CSV table of C-alpha atoms (C1' of nucleotides) in Angstrom, one decimal:
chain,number,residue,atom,x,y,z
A,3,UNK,CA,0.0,0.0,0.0
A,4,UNK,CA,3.0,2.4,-0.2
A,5,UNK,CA,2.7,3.3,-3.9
A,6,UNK,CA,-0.3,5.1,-3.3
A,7,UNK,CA,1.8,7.2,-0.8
A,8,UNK,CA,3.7,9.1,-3.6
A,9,UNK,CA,0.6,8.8,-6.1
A,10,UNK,CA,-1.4,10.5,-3.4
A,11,UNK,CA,1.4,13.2,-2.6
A,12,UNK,CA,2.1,13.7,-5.9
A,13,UNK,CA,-1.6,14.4,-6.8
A,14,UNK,CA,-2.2,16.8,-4.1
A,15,UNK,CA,0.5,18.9,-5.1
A,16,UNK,CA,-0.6,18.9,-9.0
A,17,UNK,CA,-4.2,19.7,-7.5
A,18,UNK,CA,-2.8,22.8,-5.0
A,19,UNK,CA,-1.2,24.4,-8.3
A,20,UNK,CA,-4.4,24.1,-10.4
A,21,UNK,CA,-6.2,25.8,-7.2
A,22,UNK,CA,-2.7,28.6,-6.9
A,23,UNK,CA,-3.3,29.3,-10.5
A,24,UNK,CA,-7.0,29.8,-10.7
A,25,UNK,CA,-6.9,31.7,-7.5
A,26,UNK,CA,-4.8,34.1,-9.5
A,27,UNK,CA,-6.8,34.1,-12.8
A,28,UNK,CA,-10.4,34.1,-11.0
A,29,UNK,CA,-9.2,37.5,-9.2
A,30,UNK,CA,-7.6,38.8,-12.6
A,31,UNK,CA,-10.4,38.8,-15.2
A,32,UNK,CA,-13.2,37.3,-13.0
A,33,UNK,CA,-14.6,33.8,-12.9
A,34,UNK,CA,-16.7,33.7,-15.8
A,35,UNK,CA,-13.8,35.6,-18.2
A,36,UNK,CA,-11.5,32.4,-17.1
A,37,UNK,CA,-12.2,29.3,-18.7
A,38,UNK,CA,-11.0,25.4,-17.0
A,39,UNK,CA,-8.7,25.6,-20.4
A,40,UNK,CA,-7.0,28.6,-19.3
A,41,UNK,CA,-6.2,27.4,-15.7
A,42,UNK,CA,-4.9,24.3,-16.3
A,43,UNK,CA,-2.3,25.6,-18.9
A,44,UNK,CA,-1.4,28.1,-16.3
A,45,UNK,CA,-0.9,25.2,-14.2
A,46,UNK,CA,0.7,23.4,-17.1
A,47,UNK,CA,-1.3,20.6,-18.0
A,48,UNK,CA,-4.1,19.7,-20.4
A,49,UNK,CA,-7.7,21.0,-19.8
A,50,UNK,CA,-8.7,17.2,-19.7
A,51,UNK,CA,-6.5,16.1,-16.6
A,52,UNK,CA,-9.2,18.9,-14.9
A,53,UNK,CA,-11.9,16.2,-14.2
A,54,UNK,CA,-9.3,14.2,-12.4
A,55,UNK,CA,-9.1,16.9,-9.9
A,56,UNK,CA,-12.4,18.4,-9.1
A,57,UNK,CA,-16.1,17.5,-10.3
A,58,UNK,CA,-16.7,20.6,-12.0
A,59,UNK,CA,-15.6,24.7,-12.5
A,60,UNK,CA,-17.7,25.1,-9.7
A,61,UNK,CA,-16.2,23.0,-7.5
A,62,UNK,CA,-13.4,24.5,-8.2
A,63,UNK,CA,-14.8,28.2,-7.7
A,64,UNK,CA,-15.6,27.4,-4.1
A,65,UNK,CA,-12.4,25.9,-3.2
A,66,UNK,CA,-10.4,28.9,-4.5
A,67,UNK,CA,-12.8,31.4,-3.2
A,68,UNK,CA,-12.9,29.2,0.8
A,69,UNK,CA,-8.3,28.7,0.1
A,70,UNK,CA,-8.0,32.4,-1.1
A,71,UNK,CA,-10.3,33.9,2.0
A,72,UNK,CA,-8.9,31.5,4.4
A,73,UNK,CA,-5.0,32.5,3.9
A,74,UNK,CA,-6.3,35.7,4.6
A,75,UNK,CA,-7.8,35.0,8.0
A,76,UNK,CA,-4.6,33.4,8.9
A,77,UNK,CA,-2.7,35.8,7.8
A,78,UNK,CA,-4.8,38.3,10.3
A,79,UNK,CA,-4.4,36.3,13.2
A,80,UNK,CA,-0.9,35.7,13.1
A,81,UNK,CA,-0.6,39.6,13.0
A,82,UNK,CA,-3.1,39.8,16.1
A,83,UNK,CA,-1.3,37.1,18.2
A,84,UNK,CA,2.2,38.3,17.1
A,85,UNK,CA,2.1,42.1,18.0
A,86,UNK,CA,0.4,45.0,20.0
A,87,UNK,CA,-3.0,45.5,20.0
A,88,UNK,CA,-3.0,49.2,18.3
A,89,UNK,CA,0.0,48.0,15.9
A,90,UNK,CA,-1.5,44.9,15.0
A,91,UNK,CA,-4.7,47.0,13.8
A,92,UNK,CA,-2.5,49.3,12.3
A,93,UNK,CA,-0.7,46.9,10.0
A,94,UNK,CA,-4.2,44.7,8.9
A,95,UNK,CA,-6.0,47.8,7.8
A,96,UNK,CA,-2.8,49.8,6.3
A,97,UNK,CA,-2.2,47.0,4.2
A,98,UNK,CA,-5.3,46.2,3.1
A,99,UNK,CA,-5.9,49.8,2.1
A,100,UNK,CA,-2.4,50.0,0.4
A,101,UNK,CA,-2.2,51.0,-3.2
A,102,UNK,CA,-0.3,48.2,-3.9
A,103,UNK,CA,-3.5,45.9,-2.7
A,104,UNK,CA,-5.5,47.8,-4.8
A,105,UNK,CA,-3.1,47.0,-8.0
A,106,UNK,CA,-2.3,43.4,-7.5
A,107,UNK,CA,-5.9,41.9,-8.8
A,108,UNK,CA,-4.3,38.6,-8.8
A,109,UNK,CA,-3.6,38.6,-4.6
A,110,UNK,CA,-6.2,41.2,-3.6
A,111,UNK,CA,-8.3,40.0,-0.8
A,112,UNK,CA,-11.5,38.0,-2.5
A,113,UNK,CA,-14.3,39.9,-1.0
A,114,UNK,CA,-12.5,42.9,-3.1
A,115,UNK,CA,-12.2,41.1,-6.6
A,116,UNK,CA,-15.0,38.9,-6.7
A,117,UNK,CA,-17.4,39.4,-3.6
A,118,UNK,CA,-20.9,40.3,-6.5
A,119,UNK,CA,-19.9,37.3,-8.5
A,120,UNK,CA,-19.3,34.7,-5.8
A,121,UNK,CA,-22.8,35.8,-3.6
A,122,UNK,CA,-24.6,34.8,-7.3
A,123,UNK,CA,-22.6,31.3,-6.5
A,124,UNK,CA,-24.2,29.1,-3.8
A,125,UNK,CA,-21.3,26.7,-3.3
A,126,UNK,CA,-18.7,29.6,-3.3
A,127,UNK,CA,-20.5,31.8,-1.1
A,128,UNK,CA,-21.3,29.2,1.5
A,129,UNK,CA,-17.6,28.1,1.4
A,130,UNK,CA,-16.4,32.3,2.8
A,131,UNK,CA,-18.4,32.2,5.6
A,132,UNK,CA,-16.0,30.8,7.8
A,133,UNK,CA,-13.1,32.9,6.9
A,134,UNK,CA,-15.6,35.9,7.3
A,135,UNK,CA,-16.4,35.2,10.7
A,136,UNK,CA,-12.3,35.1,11.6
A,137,UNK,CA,-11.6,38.2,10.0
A,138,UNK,CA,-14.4,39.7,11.9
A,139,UNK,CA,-13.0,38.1,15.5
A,140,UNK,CA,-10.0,39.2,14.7
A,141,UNK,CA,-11.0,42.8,14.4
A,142,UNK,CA,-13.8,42.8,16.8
A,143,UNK,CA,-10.6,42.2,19.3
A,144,UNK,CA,-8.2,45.0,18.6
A,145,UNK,CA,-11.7,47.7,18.6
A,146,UNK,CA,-13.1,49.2,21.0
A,147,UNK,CA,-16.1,48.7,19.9
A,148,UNK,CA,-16.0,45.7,19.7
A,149,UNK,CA,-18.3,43.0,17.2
A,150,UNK,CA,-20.2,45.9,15.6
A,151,UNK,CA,-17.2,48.4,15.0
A,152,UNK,CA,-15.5,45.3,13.3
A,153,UNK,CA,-18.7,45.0,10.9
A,154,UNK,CA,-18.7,48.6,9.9
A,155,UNK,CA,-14.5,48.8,9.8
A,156,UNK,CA,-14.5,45.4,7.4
A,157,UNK,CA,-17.5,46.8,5.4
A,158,UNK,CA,-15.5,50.4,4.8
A,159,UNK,CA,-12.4,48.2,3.8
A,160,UNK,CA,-14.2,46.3,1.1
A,161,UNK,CA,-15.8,49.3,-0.2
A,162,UNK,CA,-13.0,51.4,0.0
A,163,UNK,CA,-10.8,49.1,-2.3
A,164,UNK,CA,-14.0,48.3,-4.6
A,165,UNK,CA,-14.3,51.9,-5.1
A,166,UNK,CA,-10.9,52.4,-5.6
A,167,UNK,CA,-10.6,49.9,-8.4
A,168,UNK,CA,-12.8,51.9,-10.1
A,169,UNK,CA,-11.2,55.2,-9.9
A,170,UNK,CA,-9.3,56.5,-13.3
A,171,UNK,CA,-7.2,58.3,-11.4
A,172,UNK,CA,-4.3,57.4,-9.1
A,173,UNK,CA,-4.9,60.2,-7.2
A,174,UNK,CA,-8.7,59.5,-6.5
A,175,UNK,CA,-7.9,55.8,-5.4
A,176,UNK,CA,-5.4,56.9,-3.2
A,177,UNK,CA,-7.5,60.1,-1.3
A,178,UNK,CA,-10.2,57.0,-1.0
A,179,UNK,CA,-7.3,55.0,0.4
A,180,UNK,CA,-6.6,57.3,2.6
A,181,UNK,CA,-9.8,58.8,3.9
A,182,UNK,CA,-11.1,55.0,4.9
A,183,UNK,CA,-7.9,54.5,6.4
A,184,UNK,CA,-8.6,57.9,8.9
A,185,UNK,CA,-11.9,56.8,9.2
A,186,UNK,CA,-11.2,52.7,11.0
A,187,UNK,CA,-8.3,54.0,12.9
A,188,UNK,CA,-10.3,56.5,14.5
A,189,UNK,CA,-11.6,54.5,16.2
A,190,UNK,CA,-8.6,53.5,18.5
A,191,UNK,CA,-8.0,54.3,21.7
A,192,UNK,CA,-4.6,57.4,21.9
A,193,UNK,CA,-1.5,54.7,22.0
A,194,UNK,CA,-0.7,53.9,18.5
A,195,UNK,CA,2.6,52.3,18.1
B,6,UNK,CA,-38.5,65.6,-43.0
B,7,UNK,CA,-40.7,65.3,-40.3
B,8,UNK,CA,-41.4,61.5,-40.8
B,9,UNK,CA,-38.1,60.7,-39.3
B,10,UNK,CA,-39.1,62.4,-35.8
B,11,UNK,CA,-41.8,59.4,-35.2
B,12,UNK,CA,-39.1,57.2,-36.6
B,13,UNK,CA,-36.3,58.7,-34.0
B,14,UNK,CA,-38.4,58.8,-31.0
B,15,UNK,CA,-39.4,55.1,-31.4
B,16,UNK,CA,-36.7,53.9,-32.2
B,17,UNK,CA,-35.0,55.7,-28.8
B,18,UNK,CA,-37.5,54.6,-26.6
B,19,UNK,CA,-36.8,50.7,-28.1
B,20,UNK,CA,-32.8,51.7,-26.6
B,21,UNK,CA,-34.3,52.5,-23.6
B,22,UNK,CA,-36.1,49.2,-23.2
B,23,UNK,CA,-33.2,47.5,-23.8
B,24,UNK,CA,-30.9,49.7,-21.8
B,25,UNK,CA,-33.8,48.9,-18.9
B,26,UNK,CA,-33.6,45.2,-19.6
B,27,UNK,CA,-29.8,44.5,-19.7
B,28,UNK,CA,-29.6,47.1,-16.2
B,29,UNK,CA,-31.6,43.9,-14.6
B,30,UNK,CA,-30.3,41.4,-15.6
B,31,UNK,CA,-27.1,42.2,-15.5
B,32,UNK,CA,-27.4,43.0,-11.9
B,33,UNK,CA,-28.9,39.9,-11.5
B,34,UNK,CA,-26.6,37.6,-12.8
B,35,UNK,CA,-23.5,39.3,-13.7
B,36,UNK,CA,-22.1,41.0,-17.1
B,37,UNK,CA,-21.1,37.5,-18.4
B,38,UNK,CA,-24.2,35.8,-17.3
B,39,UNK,CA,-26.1,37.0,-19.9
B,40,UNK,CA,-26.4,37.1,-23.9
B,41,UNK,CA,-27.2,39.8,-25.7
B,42,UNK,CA,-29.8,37.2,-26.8
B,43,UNK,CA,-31.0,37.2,-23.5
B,44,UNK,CA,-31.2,40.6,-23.0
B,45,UNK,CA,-33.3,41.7,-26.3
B,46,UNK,CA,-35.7,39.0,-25.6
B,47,UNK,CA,-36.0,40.6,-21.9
B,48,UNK,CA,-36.9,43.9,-24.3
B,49,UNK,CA,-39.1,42.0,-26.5
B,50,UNK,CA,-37.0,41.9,-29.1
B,51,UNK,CA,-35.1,39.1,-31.2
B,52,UNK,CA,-31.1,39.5,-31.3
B,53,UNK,CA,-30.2,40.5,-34.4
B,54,UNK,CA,-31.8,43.7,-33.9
B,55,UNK,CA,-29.2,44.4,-31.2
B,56,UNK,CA,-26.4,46.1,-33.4
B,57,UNK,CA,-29.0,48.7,-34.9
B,58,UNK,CA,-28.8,50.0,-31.0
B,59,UNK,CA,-25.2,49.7,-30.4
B,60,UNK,CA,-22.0,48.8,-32.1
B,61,UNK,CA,-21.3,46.3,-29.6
B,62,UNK,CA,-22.3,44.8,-25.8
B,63,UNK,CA,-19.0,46.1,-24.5
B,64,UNK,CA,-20.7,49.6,-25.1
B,65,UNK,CA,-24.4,48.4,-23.7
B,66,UNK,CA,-22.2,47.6,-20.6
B,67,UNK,CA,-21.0,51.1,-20.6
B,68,UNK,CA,-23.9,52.7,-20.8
B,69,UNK,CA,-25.9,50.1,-18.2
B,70,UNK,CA,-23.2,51.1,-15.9
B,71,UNK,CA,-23.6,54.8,-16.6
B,72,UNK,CA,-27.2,55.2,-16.8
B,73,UNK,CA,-27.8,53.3,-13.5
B,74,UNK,CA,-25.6,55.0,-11.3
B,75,UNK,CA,-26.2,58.3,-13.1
B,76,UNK,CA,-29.9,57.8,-11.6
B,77,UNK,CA,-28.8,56.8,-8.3
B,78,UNK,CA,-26.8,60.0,-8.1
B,79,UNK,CA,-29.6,62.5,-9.4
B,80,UNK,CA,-32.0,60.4,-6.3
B,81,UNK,CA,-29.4,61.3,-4.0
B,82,UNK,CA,-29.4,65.1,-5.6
B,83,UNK,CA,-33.1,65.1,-5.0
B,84,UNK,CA,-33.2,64.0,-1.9
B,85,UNK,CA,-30.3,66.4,-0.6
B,86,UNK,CA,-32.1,69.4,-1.9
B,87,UNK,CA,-35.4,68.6,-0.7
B,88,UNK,CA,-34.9,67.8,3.1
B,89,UNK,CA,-32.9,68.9,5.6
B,90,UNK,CA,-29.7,67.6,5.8
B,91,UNK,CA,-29.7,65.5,8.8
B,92,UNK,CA,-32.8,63.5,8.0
B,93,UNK,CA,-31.3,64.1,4.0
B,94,UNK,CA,-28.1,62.0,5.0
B,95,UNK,CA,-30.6,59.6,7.2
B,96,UNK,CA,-32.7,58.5,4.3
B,97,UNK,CA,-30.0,58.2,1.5
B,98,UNK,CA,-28.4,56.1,4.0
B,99,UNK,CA,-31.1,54.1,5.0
B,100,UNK,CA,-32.3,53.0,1.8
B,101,UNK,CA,-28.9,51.7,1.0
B,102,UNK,CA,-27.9,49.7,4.1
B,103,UNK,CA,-31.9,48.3,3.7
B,104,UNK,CA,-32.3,44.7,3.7
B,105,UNK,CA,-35.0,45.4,1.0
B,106,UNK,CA,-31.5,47.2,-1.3
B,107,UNK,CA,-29.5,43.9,-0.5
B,108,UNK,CA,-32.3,41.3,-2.0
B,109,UNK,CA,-33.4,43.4,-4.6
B,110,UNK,CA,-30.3,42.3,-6.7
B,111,UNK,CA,-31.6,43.6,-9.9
B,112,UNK,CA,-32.0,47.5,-8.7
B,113,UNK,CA,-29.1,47.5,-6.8
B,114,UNK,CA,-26.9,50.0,-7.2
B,115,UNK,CA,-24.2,49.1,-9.5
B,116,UNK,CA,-21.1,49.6,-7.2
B,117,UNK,CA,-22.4,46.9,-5.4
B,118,UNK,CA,-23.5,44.4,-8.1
B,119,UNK,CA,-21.2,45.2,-10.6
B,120,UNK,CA,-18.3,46.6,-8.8
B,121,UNK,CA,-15.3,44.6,-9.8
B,122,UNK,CA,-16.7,43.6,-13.1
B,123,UNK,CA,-16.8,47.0,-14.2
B,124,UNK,CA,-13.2,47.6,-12.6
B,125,UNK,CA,-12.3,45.3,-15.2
B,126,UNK,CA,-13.6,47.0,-18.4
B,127,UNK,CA,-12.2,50.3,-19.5
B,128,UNK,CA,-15.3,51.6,-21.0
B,129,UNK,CA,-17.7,51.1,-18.3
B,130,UNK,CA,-15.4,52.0,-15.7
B,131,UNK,CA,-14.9,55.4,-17.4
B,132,UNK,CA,-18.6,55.9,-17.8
B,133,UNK,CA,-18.9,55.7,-13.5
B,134,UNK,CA,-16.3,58.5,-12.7
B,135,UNK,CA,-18.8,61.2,-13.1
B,136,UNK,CA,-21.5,59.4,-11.0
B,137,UNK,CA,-19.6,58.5,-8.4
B,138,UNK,CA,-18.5,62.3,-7.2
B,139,UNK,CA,-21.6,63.0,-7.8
B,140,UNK,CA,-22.5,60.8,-4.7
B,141,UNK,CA,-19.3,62.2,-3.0
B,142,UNK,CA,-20.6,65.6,-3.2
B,143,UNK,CA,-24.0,65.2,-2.0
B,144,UNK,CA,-22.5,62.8,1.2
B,145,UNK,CA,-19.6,65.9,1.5
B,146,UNK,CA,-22.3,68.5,1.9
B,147,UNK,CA,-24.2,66.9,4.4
B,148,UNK,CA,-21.8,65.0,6.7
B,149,UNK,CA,-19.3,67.6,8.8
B,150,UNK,CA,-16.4,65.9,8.1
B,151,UNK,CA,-16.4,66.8,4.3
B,152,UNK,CA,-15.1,65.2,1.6
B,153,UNK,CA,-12.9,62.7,3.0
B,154,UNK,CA,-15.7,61.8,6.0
B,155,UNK,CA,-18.3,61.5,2.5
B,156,UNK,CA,-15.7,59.0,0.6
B,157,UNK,CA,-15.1,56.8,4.1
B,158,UNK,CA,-19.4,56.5,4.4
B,159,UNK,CA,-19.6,56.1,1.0
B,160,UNK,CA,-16.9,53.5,1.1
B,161,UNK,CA,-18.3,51.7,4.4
B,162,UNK,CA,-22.1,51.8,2.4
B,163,UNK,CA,-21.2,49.5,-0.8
B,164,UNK,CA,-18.5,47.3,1.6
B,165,UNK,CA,-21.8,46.1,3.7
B,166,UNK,CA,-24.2,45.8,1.3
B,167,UNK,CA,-21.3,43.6,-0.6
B,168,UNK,CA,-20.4,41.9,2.7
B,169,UNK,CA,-24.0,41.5,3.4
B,170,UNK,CA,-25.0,40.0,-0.1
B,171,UNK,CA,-22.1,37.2,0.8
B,172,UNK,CA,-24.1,36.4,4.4
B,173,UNK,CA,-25.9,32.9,4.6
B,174,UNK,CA,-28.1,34.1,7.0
B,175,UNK,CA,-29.9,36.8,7.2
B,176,UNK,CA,-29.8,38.0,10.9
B,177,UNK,CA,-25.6,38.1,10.2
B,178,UNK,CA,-26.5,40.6,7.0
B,179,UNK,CA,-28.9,42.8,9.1
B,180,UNK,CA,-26.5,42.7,11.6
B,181,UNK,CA,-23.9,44.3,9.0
B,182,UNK,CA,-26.4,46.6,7.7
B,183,UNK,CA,-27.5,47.8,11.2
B,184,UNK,CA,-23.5,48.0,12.4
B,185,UNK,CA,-22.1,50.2,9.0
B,186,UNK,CA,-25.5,52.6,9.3
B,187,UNK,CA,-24.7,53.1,13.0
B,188,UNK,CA,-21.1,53.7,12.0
B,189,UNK,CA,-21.9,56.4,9.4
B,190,UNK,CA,-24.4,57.9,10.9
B,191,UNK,CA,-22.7,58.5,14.3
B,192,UNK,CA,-21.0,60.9,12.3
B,193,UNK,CA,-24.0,63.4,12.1
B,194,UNK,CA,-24.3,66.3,14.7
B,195,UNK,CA,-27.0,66.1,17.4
B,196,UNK,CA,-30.1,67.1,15.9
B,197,UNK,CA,-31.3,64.2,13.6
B,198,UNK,CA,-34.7,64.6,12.4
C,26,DT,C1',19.3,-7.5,-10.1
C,27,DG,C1',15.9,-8.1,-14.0
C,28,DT,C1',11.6,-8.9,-16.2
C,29,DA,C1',6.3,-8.9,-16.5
C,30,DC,C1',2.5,-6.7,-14.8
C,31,DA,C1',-0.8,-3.2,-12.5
C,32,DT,C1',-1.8,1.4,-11.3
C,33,DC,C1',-3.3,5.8,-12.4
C,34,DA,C1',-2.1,11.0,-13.4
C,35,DG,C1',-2.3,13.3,-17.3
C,36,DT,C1',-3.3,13.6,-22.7
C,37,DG,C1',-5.8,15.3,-26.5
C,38,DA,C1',-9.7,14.5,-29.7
C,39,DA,C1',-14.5,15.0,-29.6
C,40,DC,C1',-19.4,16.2,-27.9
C,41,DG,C1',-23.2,19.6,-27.8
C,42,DC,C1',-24.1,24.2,-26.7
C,43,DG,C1',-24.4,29.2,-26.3
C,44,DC,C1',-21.7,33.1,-27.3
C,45,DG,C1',-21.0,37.9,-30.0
C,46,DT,C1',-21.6,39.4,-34.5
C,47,DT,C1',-23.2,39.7,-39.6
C,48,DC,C1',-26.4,40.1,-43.1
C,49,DA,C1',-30.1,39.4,-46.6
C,50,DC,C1',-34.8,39.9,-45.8
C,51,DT,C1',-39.6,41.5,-44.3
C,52,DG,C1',-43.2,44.3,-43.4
C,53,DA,C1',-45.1,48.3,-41.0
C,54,DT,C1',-44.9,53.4,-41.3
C,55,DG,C1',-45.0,57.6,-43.5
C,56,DT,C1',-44.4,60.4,-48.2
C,57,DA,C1',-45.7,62.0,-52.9
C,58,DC,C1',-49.0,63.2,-56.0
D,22,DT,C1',-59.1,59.9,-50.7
D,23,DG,C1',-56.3,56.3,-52.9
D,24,DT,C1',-52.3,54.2,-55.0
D,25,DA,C1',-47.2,53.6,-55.8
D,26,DC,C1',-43.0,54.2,-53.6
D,27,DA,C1',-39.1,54.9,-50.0
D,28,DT,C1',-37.5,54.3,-45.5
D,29,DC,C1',-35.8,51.6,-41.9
D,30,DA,C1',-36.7,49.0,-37.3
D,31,DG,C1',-36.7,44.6,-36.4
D,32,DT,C1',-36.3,39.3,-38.0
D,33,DG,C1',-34.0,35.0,-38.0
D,34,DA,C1',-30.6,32.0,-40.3
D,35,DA,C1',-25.8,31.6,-40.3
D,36,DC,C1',-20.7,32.5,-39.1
D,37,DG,C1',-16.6,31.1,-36.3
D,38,DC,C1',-15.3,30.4,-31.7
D,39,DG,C1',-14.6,29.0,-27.0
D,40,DC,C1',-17.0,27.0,-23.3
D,41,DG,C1',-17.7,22.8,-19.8
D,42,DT,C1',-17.4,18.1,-19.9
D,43,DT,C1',-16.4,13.1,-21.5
D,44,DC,C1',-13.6,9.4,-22.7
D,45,DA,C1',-10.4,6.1,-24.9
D,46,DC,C1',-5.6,6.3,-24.6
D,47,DT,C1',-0.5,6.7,-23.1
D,48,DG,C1',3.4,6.3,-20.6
D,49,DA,C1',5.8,7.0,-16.2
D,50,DT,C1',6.0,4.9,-11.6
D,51,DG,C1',6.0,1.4,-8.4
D,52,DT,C1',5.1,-3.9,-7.3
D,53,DA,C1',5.8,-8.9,-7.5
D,54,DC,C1',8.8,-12.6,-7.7
DNA sequence: TGTACATCAGTGAACGCGCGTTCACTGATGTAC
DNA sequence: TGTACATCAGTGAACGCGCGTTCACTGATGTAC
């Protein structure tokens, strides 16, 4: 029963780089602009080998959209359990708002690049929940307000980098950047890192 | 020449039917979840007539995109010029972060069903810039902080009608709704209507 | 160590279908006299 | 008022194409003895 070991290995590795590469394209030109042709040559193989993998493009939809979200989350807590309270919030929200965030499509938080097209998607939306809820724990700890100020800071967030995406101007994006940033840090109490 | 005047006018109010029709359902289902086909027989129409209207469905997307949120502004206009501007800020608010906003996909306003599609097409996107400081002005003359409060409420508005679209349940969306309005609307002075 | 066999991840041709777009046409509307 | 003609919005068949999915197959990897 050993072979299966490195079949098995080997499988889940060619299975993370289809879901790597259609996390990428998903976020770049939106899930219905990407076809199951497209991400499997990006993750270099044949469109057919897809079936092998998942049991449709909407399976596949959900898993990227629950991986993507999820690495986020993680990425929150670690911040929260590794530093300061006001610094930890600090970082999080300065680098979600960050024009860079707002430019790289491919890596920019999911609610941000395809939160309209994944609530039309039953399997994908069901699969963010989770990773919502953590975001929203995670914040709802470093506020002083607690569960409801996290709602309203995550919701500016979202909106703020939505918004900014569709500004023409570098300029714009970055006063909107900049004004929701002001807005969530407000709310801290006066000992900011 | 007077017998192209009947002609015109007809003909303009068949583009407006369409214009109407592809502003639902794209809402509904996304801007690559429907056909043209789909969206002249919405009108009433068959599809070939489509490219008598337009030259393409890249530009019915831009002008879907403009005419909604053009409306959207001028009902925000209205409003701010009619009432006073606490209870003026109060209802534009309130009829976005309404439950009744978030289910009624096919009305919504476009930065919130549309958002990071249109972000994605050049034509659209430049068809929204207008619009949107439209919407900036109206919040920037009614909230104190000015301009950069209006572009963090604004920004916190379409993040928790997105956020709340993604909720399973709806107690967590109302719960969203309920925290952003409390958020932006704590930024009024004390003599609400 | 070497040969015969089994497993199975990945290949690539093929499927039916709906897309965006084009175009020769039809038939209702309004004009000319 | 009535007939012959021009306009043009809308029809529907057809185009090439890419989609999601299926399937008979290949060939590399590991097993048995």
């Amino acid at each position: 029963m050993l072979h299966m070991r490195k079949h098995t290995e080997h499988k889940a590795a060619t299975r993370a780089r289809i879901v790597e590469a259609a996390s990428a394209l998903f976020r770049q030109h939106g899930i219905d602009g990407v076809g199951v042709d497209a991400v499997m040559h990006a993750a270099g193989l044949t469109h057919g080998g897809f079936y092998g993998h998942f049991p449709s493009k909407e399976a596949l939809v959900a898993e990227v959209s629950a991986a993507s979200l999820a690495r986020a989350a993680t990425r929150w807590e670690r911040i929260s359990e590794t530093e300061r309270p006001a610094s930890a919030l600090t970082r999080i929200v300065e680098s979600y708002l960050d024009p860079a965030h707002v430019a790289d499509l491919e890596r920019g938080c999911v609610l941000t690049t395809l939160g309209p097209e994944v609530a039309r998607r039953p399997d994908a939306r069901e699969a963010l929940g989770r990773s919502v809820e953590r975001m929203v724990a995670v914040l709802a700890d470093l506020l002083p307000g607690g569960r409801p100020q996290a709602l309203a800071a995550l919701s500016g967030m979202i909106g703020a980098v939505v918004l900014a995406r569709l500004a023409e101007q570098a300029g714009l994006a970055e006063e909107i950047l900049g004004a929701a940033m002001a807005d969530v840090l407000a709310g801290l109490p006066q000992d900011a890192a």
